Structures are given as C-alpha cells and as structure tokens.
Amino acid sequence: MKPDQSSSASCEGCGTTRDLCLLLYNVRYRASQRRFCTNCVLKKHEGLFCPICFDVYDDSPPPHLRLMCHKCPSFAHRSCVVSSSGSDSTPPFYLCPPCADPKFTYFKLTSENPTVNKANGKGDKVDLVAACAQNAKGLRAIDLQSAKVLVAAARIAASSMTKAAAAARIDAERRCKEAALARKKAREALERVAYLAAKEKDAKGFST
Ligand SMILES: [Zn+2]
Ligand SMILES: [Zn+2]
Ligand SMILES: [Zn+2]
C-alpha cells in the first residue's frame, strides 16, 4: 500500500483507513459532504436504524414497539432488546450498544483481524490469506452481523446522498431563479440608464 493512497482514503470521523474498514461511504452530514467508515456512518446516524437487528427504519416503529436509549437519540425494536437481554421484560434503562460500551464498534473486521502485522517482513499477501482463513473459520453469526451492518450503513449513506441530491437540485433551481431575476434587474437598470442618457442629450439639444 502506498501511504498517500491510504491517507486520501481515510474516514473523516475516526481516521481509520479503507484497508482496515473495507469501505468508505459518502454521506451528507451537518451540511457538508463527508467520507465515513461503516462504524462512523452508523454512530453518526443513531436513530435511523435498530442497533440490534440493523434494520434501517423506513418509518419509525410506533412508540409502544420501540425503546429509546437513555443517553442518545438511538432507539431499538422493543422485541430486539428483550430477546437480546435474555429476559422476558424490558430493562428499566435501555442503553444502545455504543452508549453501553464506549469502545463498541459495529463493524468488527479490524479487531478480529490479527494479520496486519507489518513487523513480520514476509509481505502482506501471506497475512491477508491468513486473515481470510481466520475470518472464514470465525463464527457465522459474526459474518451475518457484519453483513447486516454493511447493508445498514450502505442504505443510510444512499438515502443521505439521495436527500443531498434533492436538496442540491432545489438549491440549484433557486439559484437559477435568483440569477434570472438579477439579469432582469440588470437589463432594466441598463435600459433606464440609456433612457436617462437619451433624455439628457435631448435636453442639452434643446438648451443650445
Ligand atoms: Zn470512521
Ligand atoms: Zn431490531
Ligand atoms: Zn445510545
């Protein structure tokens, strides 16, 4: 890997590089376009998906079917919280996974990938093969969860960019109208100047 490549392809949220997080998504966040890794897309859009089953909400689940995190705007399906807690009732204070554990990451490839061992001078290729073998041997549940996490992040990023495109279109149309109005005003001002100049000329013509 060339260092300049990895630095240009790093997450603007946490700085992780594309090599370590697989994907970077373009999203519209706080009025500007950013590139975020899977984790950051999800952590910065809490409230758009269930942090347990990774369903992206088309419509918010009704209040009696959801549980709001005690610390942040994230909310989960009540049924997901109940089944993941292993008890029959909902906990008195629900905390979403990142609030419950500040070190929590949605996408775990990095931490479970012991292979990026630059000290061992045998080259990355061997390490990557070992990494794939290791991942393939890993629990299926983790693979499935990683896949769901990726899909959720991709859906959130796609809808963010669709909204950004619609907003950009509205903005462009508004600017077009403003430009047309400014052109009209400029033309009127020029006509007025021409009219006044002609009038002045006529007046001078009369006086001499
Ligand atoms: Zn990130
Ligand atoms: Zn859920
Ligand atoms: Zn939370």
GROMACS .gro file of N, CA and C in nm, residues 46-47 49 51-52 57 66-78 81 91-101 106:
model
   96
   46GLU      N    1  -2.744   0.750   1.459
   46GLU     CA    2  -2.822   0.672   1.554
   46GLU      C    3  -2.964   0.726   1.545
   47GLY      N    4  -3.060   0.640   1.556
   47GLY     CA    5  -3.198   0.686   1.541
   47GLY      C    6  -3.256   0.649   1.405
   49PHE      N    7  -3.176   0.347   1.261
   49PHE     CA    8  -3.177   0.201   1.248
   49PHE      C    9  -3.183   0.137   1.386
   51PRO      N   10  -3.011  -0.077   1.651
   51PRO     CA   11  -2.871  -0.116   1.671
   51PRO      C   12  -2.854  -0.263   1.710
   52ILE      N   13  -2.964  -0.336   1.711
   52ILE     CA   14  -2.953  -0.478   1.747
   52ILE      C   15  -2.975  -0.568   1.625
   57TYR      N   16  -3.483   0.196   0.957
   57TYR     CA   17  -3.626   0.230   0.966
   57TYR      C   18  -3.671   0.307   0.843
   66ARG      N   19  -4.098   0.039   2.047
   66ARG     CA   20  -3.956   0.077   2.045
   66ARG      C   21  -3.909   0.115   2.183
   67LEU      N   22  -3.777   0.113   2.199
   67LEU     CA   23  -3.716   0.154   2.325
   67LEU      C   24  -3.608   0.257   2.293
   68MET      N   25  -3.617   0.369   2.360
   68MET     CA   26  -3.524   0.478   2.334
   68MET      C   27  -3.402   0.461   2.425
   69CYS      N   28  -3.283   0.486   2.369
   69CYS     CA   29  -3.162   0.481   2.452
   69CYS      C   30  -3.170   0.592   2.557
   70HIS      N   31  -3.121   0.562   2.675
   70HIS     CA   32  -3.129   0.656   2.785
   70HIS      C   33  -3.035   0.776   2.763
   71LYS      N   34  -2.932   0.758   2.678
   71LYS     CA   35  -2.830   0.862   2.663
   71LYS      C   36  -2.831   0.934   2.529
   72CYS      N   37  -2.879   0.869   2.422
   72CYS     CA   38  -2.866   0.929   2.288
   72CYS      C   39  -2.996   0.908   2.209
   73PRO      N   40  -3.007   0.964   2.090
   73PRO     CA   41  -3.134   0.953   2.015
   73PRO      C   42  -3.160   0.815   1.954
   74SER      N   43  -3.070   0.720   1.977
   74SER     CA   44  -3.089   0.586   1.919
   74SER      C   45  -3.210   0.516   1.981
   75PHE      N   46  -3.286   0.444   1.899
   75PHE     CA   47  -3.388   0.358   1.959
   75PHE      C   48  -3.391   0.224   1.887
   76ALA      N   49  -3.430   0.123   1.962
   76ALA     CA   50  -3.428  -0.014   1.911
   76ALA      C   51  -3.569  -0.071   1.915
   77HIS      N   52  -3.591  -0.178   1.835
   77HIS     CA   53  -3.716  -0.251   1.848
   77HIS      C   54  -3.722  -0.307   1.991
   78ARG      N   55  -3.834  -0.289   2.055
   78ARG     CA   56  -3.852  -0.342   2.190
   78ARG      C   57  -3.827  -0.493   2.190
   81VAL      N   58  -3.456  -0.580   2.194
   81VAL     CA   59  -3.392  -0.558   2.323
   81VAL      C   60  -3.427  -0.673   2.417
   91PRO      N   61  -3.552  -0.389   2.999
   91PRO     CA   62  -3.473  -0.333   3.109
   91PRO      C   63  -3.526  -0.194   3.146
   92PRO      N   64  -3.512  -0.153   3.273
   92PRO     CA   65  -3.565  -0.021   3.314
   92PRO      C   66  -3.493   0.093   3.242
   93PHE      N   67  -3.362   0.080   3.222
   93PHE     CA   68  -3.288   0.182   3.147
   93PHE      C   69  -3.218   0.116   3.031
   94TYR      N   70  -3.273   0.134   2.914
   94TYR     CA   71  -3.207   0.074   2.797
   94TYR      C   72  -3.094   0.165   2.751
   95LEU      N   73  -2.976   0.106   2.726
   95LEU     CA   74  -2.865   0.180   2.665
   95LEU      C   75  -2.831   0.111   2.534
   96CYS      N   76  -2.816   0.190   2.427
   96CYS     CA   77  -2.781   0.130   2.299
   96CYS      C   78  -2.637   0.076   2.310
   97PRO      N   79  -2.596  -0.016   2.221
   97PRO     CA   80  -2.463  -0.076   2.236
   97PRO      C   81  -2.347   0.025   2.247
   98PRO      N   82  -2.340   0.131   2.163
   98PRO     CA   83  -2.226   0.224   2.178
   98PRO      C   84  -2.232   0.304   2.309
   99CYS      N   85  -2.354   0.331   2.361
   99CYS     CA   86  -2.362   0.404   2.488
   99CYS      C   87  -2.328   0.311   2.605
  100ALA      N   88  -2.362   0.184   2.591
  100ALA     CA   89  -2.333   0.089   2.697
  100ALA      C   90  -2.183   0.061   2.705
  101ASP      N   91  -2.115   0.068   2.591
  101ASP     CA   92  -1.972   0.040   2.586
  101ASP      C   93  -1.905   0.137   2.491
  106TYR      N   94  -1.947  -0.127   1.556
  106TYR     CA   95  -2.048  -0.205   1.484
  106TYR      C   96  -1.982  -0.304   1.390
   0.00000   0.00000   0.00000
